[in-house]
Tab-separated table of C-alpha atoms and ligand atoms in Angstrom:
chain	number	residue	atom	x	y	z
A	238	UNK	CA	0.000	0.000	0.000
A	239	UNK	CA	1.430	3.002	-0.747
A	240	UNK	CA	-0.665	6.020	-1.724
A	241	UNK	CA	-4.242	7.382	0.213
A	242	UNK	CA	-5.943	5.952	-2.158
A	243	UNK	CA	-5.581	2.227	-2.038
A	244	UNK	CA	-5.748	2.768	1.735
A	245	UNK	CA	-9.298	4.084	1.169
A	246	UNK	CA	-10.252	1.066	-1.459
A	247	UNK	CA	-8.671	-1.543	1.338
A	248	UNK	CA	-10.910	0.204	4.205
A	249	UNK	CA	-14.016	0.182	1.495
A	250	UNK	CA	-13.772	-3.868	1.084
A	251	UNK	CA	-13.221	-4.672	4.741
A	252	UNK	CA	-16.191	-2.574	6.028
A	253	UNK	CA	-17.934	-4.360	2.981
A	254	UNK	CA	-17.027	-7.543	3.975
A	255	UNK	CA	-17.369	-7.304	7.780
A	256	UNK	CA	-21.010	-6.501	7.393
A	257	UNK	CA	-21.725	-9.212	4.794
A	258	UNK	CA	-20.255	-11.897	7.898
A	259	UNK	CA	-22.486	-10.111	10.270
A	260	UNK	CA	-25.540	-10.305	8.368
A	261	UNK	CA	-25.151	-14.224	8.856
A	262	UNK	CA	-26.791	-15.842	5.829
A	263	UNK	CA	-26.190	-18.839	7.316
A	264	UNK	CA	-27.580	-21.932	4.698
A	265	UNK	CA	-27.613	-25.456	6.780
A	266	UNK	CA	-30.050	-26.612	3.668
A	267	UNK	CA	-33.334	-25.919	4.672
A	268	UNK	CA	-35.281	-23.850	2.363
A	269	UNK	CA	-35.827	-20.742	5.327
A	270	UNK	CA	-32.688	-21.104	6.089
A	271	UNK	CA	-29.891	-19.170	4.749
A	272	UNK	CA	-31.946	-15.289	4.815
A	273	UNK	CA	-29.436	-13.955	1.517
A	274	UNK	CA	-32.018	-11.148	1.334
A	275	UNK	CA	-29.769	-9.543	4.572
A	276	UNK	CA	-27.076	-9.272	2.395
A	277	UNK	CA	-28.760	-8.163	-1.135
A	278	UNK	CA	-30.117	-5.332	1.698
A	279	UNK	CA	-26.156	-4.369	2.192
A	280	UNK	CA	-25.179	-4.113	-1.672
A	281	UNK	CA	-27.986	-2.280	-2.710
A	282	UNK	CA	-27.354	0.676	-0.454
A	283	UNK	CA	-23.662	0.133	-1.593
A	284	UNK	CA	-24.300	0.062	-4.558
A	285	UNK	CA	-26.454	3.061	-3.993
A	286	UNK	CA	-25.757	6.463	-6.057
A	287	UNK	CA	-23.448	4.517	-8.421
A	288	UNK	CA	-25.808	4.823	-11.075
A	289	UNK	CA	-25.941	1.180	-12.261
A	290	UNK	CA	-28.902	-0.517	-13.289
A	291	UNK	CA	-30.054	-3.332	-10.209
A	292	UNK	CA	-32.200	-6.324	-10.216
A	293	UNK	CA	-33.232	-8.068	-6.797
A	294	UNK	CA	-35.039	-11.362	-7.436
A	295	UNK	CA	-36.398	-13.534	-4.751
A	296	UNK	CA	-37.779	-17.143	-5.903
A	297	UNK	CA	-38.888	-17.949	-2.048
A	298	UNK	CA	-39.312	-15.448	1.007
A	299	UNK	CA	-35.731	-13.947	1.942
A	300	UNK	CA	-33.682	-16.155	-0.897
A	301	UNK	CA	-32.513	-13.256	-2.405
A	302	UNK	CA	-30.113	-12.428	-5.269
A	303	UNK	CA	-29.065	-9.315	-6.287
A	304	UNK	CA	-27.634	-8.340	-10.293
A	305	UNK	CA	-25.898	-5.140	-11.364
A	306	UNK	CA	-24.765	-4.317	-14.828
A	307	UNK	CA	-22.978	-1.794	-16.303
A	308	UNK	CA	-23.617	-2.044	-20.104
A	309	UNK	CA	-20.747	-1.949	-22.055
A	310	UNK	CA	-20.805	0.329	-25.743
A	311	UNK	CA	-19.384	-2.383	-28.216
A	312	UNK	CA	-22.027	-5.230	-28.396
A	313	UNK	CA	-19.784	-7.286	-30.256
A	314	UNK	CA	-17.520	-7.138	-26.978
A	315	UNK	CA	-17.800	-9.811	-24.334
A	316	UNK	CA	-19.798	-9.841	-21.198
A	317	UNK	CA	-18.080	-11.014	-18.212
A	318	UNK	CA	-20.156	-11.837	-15.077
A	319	UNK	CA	-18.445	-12.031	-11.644
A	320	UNK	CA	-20.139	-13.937	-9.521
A	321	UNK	CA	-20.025	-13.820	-5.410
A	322	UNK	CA	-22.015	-16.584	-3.092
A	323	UNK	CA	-23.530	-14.231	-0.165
A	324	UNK	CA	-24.133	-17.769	1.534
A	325	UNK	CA	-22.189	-19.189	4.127
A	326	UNK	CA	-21.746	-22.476	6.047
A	327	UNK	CA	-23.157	-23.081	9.696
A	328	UNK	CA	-20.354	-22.791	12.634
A	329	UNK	CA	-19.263	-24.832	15.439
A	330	UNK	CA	-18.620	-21.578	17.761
A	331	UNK	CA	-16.929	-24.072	19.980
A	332	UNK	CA	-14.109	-24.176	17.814
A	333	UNK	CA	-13.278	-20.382	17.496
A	334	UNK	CA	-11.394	-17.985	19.096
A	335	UNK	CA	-13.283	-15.090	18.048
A	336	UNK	CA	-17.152	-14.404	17.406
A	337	UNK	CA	-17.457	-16.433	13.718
A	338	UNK	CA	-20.430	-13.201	13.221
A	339	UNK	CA	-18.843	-10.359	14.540
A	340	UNK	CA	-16.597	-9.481	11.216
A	341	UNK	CA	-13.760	-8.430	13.782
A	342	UNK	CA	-10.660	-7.331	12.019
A	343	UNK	CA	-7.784	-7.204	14.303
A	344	UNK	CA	-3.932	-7.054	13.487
A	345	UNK	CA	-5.185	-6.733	9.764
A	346	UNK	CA	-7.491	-9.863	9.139
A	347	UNK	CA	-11.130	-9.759	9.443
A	348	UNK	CA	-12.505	-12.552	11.084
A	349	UNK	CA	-15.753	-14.518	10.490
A	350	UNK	CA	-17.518	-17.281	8.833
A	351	UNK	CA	-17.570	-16.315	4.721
A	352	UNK	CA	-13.661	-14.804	5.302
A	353	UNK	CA	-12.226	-17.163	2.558
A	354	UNK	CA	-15.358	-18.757	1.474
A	355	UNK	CA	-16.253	-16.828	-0.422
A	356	UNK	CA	-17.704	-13.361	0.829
A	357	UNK	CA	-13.728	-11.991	0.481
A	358	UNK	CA	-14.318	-12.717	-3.122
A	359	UNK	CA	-17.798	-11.165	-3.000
A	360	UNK	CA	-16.764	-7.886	-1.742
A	361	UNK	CA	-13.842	-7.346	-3.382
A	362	UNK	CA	-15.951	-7.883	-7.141
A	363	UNK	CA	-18.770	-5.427	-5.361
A	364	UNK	CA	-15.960	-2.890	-4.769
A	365	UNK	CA	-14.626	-2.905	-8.495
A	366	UNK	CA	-17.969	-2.799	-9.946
A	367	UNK	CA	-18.883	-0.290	-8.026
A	368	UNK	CA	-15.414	1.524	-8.804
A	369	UNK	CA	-16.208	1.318	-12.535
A	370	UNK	CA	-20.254	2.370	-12.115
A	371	UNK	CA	-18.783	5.154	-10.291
A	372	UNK	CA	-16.201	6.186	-12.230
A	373	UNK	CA	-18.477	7.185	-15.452
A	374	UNK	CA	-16.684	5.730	-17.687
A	375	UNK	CA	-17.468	3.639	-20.771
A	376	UNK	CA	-15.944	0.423	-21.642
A	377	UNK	CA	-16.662	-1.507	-24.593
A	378	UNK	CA	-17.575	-4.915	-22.866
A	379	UNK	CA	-20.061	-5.111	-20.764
A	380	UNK	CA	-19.922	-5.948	-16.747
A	381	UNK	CA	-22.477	-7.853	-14.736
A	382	UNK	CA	-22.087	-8.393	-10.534
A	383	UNK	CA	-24.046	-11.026	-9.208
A	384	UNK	CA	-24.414	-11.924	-5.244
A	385	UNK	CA	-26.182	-14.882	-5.199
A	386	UNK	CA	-28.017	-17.312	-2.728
A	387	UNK	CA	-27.981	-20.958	-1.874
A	388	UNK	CA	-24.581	-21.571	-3.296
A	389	UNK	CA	-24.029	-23.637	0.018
A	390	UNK	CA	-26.826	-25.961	-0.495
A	391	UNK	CA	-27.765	-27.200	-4.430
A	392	UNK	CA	-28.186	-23.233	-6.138
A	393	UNK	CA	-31.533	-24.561	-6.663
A	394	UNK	CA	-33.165	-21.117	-5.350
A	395	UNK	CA	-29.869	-19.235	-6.246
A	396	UNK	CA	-27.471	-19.595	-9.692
A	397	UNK	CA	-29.935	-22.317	-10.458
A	398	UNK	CA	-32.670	-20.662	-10.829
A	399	UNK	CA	-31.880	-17.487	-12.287
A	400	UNK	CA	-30.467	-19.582	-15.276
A	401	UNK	CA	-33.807	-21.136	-15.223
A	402	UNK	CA	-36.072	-18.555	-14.469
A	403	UNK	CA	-34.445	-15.120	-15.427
A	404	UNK	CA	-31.705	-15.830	-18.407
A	405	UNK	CA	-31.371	-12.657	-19.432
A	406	UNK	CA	-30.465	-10.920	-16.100
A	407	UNK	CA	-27.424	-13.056	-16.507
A	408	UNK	CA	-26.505	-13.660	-19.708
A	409	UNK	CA	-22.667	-13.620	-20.285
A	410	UNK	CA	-19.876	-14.667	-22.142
A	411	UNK	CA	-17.989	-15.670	-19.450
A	412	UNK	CA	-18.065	-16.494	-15.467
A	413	UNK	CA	-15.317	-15.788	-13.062
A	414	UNK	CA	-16.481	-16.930	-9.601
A	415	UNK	CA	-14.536	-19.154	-6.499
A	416	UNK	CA	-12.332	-20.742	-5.907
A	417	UNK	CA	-8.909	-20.742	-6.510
A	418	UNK	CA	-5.497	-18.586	-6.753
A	419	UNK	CA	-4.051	-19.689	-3.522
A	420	UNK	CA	-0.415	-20.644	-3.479
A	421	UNK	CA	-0.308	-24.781	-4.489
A	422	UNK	CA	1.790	-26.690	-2.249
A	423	UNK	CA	3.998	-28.101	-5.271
A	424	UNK	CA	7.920	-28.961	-5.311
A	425	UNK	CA	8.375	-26.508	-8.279
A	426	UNK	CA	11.331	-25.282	-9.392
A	427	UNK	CA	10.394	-21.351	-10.014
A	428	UNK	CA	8.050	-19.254	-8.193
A	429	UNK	CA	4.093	-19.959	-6.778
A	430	UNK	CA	1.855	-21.701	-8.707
A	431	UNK	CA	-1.904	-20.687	-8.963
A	432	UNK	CA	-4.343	-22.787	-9.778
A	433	UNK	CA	-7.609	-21.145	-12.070
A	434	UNK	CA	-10.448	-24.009	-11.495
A	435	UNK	CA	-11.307	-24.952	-15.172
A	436	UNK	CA	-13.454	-27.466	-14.189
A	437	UNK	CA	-15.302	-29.593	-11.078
A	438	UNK	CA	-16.065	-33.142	-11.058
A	439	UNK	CA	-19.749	-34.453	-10.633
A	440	UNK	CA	-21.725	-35.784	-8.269
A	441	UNK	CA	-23.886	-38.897	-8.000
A	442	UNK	CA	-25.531	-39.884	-5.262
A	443	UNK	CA	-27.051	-42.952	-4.376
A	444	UNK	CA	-29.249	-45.659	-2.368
A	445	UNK	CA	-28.449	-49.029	-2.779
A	446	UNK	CA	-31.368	-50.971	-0.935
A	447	UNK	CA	-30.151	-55.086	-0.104
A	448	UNK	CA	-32.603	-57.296	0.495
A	449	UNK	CA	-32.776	-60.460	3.163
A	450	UNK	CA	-35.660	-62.766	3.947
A	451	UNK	CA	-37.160	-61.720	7.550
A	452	UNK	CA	-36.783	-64.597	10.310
A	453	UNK	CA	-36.303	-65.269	13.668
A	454	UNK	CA	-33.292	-63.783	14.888
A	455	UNK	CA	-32.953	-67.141	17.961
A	456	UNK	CA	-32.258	-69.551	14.377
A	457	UNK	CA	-29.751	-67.821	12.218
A	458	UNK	CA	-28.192	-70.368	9.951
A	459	UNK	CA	-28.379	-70.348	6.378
A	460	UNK	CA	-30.618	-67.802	6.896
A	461	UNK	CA	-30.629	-64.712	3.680
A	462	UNK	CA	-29.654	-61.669	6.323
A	463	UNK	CA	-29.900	-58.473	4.677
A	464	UNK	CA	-27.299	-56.913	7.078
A	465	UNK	CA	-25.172	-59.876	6.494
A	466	UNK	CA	-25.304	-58.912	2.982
A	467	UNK	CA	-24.965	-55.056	3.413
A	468	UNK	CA	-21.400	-55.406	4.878
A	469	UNK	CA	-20.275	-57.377	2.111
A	470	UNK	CA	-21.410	-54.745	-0.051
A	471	UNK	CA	-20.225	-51.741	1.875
A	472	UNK	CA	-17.062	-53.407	1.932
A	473	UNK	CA	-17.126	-54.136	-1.846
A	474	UNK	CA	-17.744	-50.655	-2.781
A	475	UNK	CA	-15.681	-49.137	-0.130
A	476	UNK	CA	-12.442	-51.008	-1.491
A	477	UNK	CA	-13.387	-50.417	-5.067
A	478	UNK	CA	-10.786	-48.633	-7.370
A	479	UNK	CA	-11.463	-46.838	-10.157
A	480	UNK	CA	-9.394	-46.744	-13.277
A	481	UNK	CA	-6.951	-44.150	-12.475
A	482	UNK	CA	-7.698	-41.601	-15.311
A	483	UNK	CA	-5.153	-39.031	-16.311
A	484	UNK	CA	-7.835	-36.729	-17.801
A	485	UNK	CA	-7.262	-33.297	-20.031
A	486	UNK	CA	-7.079	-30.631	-17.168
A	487	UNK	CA	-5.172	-33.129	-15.288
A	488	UNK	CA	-2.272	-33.646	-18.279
A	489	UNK	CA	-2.716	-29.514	-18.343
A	490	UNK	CA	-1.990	-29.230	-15.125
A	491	UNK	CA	1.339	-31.004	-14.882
A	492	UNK	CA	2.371	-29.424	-18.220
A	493	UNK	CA	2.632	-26.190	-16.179
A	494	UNK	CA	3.050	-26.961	-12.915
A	495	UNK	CA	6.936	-26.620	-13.306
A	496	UNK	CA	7.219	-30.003	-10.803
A	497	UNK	CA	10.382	-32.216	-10.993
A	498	UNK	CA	10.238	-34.125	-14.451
A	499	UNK	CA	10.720	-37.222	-12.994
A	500	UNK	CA	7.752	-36.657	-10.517
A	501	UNK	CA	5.660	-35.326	-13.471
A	502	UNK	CA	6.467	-38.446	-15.760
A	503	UNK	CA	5.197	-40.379	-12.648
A	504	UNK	CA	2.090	-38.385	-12.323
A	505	UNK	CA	1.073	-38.833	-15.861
A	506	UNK	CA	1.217	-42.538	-15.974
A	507	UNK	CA	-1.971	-44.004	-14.528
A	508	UNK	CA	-0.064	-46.937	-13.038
A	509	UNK	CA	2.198	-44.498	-11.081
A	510	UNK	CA	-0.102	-42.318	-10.290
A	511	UNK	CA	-1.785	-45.391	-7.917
A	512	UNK	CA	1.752	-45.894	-6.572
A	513	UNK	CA	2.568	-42.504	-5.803
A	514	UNK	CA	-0.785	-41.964	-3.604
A	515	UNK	CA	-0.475	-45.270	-1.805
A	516	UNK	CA	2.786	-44.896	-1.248
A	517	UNK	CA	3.528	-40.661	0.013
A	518	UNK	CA	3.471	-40.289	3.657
A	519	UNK	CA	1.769	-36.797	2.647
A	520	UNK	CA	-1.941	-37.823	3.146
A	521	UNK	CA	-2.749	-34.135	2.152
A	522	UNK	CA	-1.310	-34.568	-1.122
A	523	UNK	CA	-2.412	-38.206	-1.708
A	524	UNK	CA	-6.104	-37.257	-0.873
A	525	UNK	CA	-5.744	-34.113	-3.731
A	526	UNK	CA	-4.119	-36.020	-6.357
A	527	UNK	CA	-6.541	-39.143	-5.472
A	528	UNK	CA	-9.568	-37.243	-6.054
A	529	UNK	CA	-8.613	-35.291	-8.935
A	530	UNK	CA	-7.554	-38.879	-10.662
A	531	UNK	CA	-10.515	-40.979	-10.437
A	532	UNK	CA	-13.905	-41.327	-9.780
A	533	UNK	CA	-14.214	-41.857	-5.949
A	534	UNK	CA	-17.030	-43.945	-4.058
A	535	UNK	CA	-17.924	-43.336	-0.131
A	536	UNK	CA	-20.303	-45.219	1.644
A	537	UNK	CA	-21.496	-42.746	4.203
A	538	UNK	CA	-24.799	-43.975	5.303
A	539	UNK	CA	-26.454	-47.009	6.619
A	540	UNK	CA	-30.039	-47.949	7.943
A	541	UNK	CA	-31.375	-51.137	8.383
A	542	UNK	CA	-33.125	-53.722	10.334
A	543	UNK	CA	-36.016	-53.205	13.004
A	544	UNK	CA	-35.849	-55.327	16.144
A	545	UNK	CA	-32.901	-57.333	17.959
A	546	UNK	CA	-34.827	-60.408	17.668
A	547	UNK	CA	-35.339	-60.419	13.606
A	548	UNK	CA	-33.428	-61.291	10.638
A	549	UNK	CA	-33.383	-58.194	8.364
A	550	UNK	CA	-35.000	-58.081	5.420
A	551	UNK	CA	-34.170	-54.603	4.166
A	552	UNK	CA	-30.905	-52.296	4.472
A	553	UNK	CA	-30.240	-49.377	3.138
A	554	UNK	CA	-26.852	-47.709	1.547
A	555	UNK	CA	-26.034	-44.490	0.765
A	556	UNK	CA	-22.829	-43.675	-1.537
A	557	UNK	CA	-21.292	-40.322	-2.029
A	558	UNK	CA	-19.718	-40.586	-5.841
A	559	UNK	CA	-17.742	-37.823	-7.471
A	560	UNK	CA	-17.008	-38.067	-11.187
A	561	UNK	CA	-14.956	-36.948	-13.891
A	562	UNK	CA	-15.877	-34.807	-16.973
A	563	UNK	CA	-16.854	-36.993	-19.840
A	564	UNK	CA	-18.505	-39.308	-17.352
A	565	UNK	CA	-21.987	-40.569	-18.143
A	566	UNK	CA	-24.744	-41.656	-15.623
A	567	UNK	CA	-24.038	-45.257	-17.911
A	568	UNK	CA	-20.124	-45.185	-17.056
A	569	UNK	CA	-20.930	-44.732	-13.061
A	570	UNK	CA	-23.697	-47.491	-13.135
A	571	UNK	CA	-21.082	-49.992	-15.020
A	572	UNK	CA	-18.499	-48.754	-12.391
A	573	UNK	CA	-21.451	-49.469	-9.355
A	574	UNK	CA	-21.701	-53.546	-10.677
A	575	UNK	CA	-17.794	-53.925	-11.031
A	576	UNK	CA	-17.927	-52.978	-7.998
A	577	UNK	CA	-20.547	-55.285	-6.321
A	578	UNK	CA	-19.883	-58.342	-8.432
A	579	UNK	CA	-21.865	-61.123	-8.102
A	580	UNK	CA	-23.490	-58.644	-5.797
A	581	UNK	CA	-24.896	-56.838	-8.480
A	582	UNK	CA	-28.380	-58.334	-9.242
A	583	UNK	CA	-29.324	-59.283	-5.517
A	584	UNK	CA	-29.428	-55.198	-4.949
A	585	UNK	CA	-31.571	-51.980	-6.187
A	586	UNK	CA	-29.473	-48.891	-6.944
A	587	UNK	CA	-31.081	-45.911	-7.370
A	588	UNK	CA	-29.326	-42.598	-7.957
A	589	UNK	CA	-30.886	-39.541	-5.463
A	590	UNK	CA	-28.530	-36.804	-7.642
A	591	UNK	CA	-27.140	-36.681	-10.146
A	592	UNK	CA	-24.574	-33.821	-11.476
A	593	UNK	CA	-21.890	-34.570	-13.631
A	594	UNK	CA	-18.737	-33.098	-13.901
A	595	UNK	CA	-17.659	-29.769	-15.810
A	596	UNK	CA	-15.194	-28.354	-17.298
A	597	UNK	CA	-14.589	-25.038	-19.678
A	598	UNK	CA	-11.566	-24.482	-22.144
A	599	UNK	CA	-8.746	-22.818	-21.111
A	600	UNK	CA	-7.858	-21.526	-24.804
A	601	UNK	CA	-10.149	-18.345	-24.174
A	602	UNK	CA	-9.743	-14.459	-24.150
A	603	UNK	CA	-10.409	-14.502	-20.424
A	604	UNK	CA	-8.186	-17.119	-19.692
A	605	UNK	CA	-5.429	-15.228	-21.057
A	606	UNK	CA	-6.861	-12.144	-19.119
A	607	UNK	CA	-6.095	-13.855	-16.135
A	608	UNK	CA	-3.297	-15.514	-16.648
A	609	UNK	CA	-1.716	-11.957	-17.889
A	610	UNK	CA	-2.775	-10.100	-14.819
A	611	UNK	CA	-1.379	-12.730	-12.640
A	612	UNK	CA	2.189	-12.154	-13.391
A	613	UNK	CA	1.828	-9.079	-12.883
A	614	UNK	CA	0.349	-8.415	-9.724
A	615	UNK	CA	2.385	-11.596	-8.075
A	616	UNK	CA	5.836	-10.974	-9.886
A	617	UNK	CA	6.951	-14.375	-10.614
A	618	UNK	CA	3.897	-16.467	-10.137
A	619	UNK	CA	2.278	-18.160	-12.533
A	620	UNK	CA	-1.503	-19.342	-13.069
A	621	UNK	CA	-1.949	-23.258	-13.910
A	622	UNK	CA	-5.130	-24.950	-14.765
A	623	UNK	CA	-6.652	-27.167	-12.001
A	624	UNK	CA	-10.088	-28.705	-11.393
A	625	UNK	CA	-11.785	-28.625	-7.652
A	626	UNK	CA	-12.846	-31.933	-6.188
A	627	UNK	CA	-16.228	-30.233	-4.776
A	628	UNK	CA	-18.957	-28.409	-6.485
A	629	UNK	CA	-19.589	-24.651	-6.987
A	630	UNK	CA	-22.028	-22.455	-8.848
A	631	UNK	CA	-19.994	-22.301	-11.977
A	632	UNK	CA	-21.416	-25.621	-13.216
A	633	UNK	CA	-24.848	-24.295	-14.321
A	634	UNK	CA	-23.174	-21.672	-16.133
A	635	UNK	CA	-20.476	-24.534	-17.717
A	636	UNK	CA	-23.658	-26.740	-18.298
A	637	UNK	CA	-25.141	-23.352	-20.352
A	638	UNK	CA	-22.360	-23.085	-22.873
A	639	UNK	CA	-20.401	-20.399	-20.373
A	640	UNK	CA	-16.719	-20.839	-20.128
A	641	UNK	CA	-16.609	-20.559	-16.552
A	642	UNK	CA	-13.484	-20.390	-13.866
A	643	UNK	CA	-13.077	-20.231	-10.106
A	644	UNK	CA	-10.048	-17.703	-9.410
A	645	UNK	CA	-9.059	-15.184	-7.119
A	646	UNK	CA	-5.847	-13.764	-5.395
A	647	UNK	CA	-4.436	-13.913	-2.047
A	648	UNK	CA	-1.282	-12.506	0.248
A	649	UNK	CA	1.598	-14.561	1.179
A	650	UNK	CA	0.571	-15.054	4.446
A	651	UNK	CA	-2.556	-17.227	3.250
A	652	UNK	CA	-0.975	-20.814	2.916
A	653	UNK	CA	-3.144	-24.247	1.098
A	654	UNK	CA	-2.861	-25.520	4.506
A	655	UNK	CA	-4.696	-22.858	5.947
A	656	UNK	CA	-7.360	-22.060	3.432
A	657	UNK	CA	-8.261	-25.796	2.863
A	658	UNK	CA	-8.377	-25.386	6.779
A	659	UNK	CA	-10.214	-22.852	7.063
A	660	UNK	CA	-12.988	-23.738	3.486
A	661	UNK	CA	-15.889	-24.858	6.356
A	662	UNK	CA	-13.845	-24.775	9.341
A	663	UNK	CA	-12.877	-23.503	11.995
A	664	UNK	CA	-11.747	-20.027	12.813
A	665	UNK	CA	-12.040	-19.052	9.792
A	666	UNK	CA	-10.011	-15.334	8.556
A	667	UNK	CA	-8.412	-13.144	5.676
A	668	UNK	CA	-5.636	-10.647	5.872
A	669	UNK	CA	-6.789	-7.330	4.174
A	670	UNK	CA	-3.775	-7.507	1.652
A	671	UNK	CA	-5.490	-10.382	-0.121
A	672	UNK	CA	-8.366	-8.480	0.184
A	673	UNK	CA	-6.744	-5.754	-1.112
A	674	UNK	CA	-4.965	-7.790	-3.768
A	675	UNK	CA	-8.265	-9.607	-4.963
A	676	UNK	CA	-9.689	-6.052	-5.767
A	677	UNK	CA	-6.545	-5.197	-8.001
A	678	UNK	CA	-7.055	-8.666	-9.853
A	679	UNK	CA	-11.004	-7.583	-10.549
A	680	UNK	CA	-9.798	-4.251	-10.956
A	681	UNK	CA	-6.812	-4.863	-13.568
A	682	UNK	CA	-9.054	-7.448	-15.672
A	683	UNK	CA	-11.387	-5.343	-16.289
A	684	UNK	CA	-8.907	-3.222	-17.314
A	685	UNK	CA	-7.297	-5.790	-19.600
A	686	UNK	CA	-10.291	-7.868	-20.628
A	687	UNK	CA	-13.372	-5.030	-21.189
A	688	UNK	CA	-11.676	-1.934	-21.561
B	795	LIG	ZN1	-18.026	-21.141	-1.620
């Protein structure tokens, strides 16, 4: 920081973001949970006097979403949409050392549920578009701010529905929304490595229901016990190894990581790849490269049987599957009977979601934006492709023709370990030089990418 000014633009975001923790929109999943309207309440009057043109919508009572746009003169010039969750997680206050909705800042981080994920990001896009609105200016693209609900749950009353319901109040060329941009913990030979999420694998979800003939529990033998049969599957599918697939962002990835080349030869043959994560006493690491590798199956639920004295007839499975892009529902279900075997036809399976994986080119205008910007606002860094394991808003975009990424910047003093720490947990903080630094990245594509 060195001039009055970006002191003033570093106080605006922090006040900004402060009041977006305290106004809580907490989203456990229930439809009256998550109150966004709160927050749509704080950018409006922020937005206020800025002159921009701003749509609230509200599919149910307090699931708001707020849109500004600031039209750009060329209409052959791109759109570019930055998108904000104004969502958050629910807390374990037990856990922190400050209020997780008090927005404190103190030795220059605010703290607060929504620090890192994502209402840092949300602020710091509110701040630039507001910047530009302000400014009077003219580009020749055009720029649209969204703050959107229920990112935390599905983005069925949030990004979902507004590409449903209201198209044109978001219509872009491109997306720019979480998460990404922190420094990767890689063994590369020049400087820090930032990963731009291209894509996000899938999710399917599903029930596998085993049936048993119902006896008396006092005679067990040779009896057809559905729990008997349940643990053979749980331990079938739990065991189960996908191919290990060495996908297109993946190969991407390593091409510019800068990583040992004997470590990236390793990493690019699937047999290796099984090796390496089996075999790295970094569980961190082996979990990451795991997951972004091949499909992964978790059986996280079980229900089943009704009384200590009866044979079960019926059990119940639930398995948490995240896929790759290119994946069909088809692929998974062949995966599901290699899995079970012999098992296959003695169970139902029934999928309870199903949202497959996404990804967006990376040989686009805005991708070069980015990557341009980068360098120079971290001298020496360098942006690499990379693909989150979760899920965020960007695949309803993705899934409507929209290159979309998940980007940002922070400080130094951020670390992976901390913000994959912090993403949902605990005591969870930003240091207002990556907030600071996140409005210069908004601030210098614009620049770059609209201008
Ligand atoms: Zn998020």
């Amino acid at each position: 920081m060195q001039s009055g000014c970006m002191d003033t633009m570093t106080g605006e975001v922090t006040e900004l973001l402060q009041q977006l923790i305290r106004n809580a929109c907490v989203n456990d999943g229930t439809v009256e949970s998550g109150q966004e309207i709160r927050s749509v309440d704080t950018l409006e009057s922020y937005f206020d006097g800025s002159g921009m043109d701003i749509q609230r919508f509200e599919p149910l009572p307090g699931r708001g979403s707020l849109v500004a746009r600031i039209e750009g003169s060329d209409p052959s010039a791109p759109t570019l949409l930055l998108m904000g969750h104004i969502d958050v997680v629910p807390v374990n206050e037990d856990g922190w050392h400050e209020d997780p909705f008090g927005g404190e800042l103190k030795d220059g981080v605010v703290w607060g549920r929504g620090a890192v994920d994502m209402l840092n990001l949300t602020a710091s896009m509110a701040v630039t578009t507001k910047r530009l609105a302000s400014s009077g200016r003219t580009m020749r693209g055009s720029l649209v701010y969204l703050g959107v609900a229920d990112e935390e749950a599905l983005g069925i009353h949030g990004a979902k529905w507004l590409l449903d319901n209201e198209p044109d109040a978001v219509r872009s060329d491109y997306v720019v929304t979480e998460s990404g941009g922190f420094r990767m913990p890689l063994p590369s030979a020049s400087g820090p490595k930032l990963p731009i999420m291209v894509g996000e694998k899938g999710t399917y979800w599903c029930r596998i229901r085993v049936h048993g003939t119902p006896g008396h529990g006092s005679m067990p033998f040779r009896t057809d016990n559905a729990l008997m049969k349940a643990a053979e599957v749980v331990r079938r599918i739990g065991e189960y190894q996908a191919e290990t697939n060495v996908h297109e962002v993946w190969q991407k990835f390593l091409d510019e990581a800068d990583i040992p080349s004997e470590m990236t030869s390793m990493l690019r043959d699937p047999a290796n790849v099984r090796q390496f994560v089996e075999s790295t006493d970094d569980l961190g690491m082996a979990r990451m490269i795991h997951a972004a590798t091949h499909t992964t199956f978790a059986p996280t639920v079980i229900h089943g049987g009704i009384k200590t004295n009866v044979i079960p007839d019926t059990v119940e499975l639930d398995v948490d599957i995240r896929t790759l892009p290119g994946q069909s529902e088809q692929d998974i279900r062949a995966m599901i009977e290699e899995a079970l075997g012999d098992l296959a036809d003695q169970v139902e399976v029934a999928s309870s979601s199903n949202d497959l994986a996404s990804a967006s080119p990376t040989n686009t205008p805005l991708y070069d934006s980015l990557a341009r910007v980068t360098s120079k606002l971290v001298p020496g860094s360098k942006m690499i492709p990379f693909m989150i394991v979760g899920a965020t808003d960007a695949r309803f975009f993705r899934r409507a023709g929209v290159p979309s990424y998940g980007y940002g910047l922070f400080s130094e003093r951020i670390s992976f370990a901390d913000f994959a720490s912090m993403f949902h947990g605990d005591n969870e903080r930003i240091d207002v030089d990556s907030l600071e630094l996140s409005t210069q990245l908004w601030d210098a594509v614009i620049e770059d990418f609209l201008a």
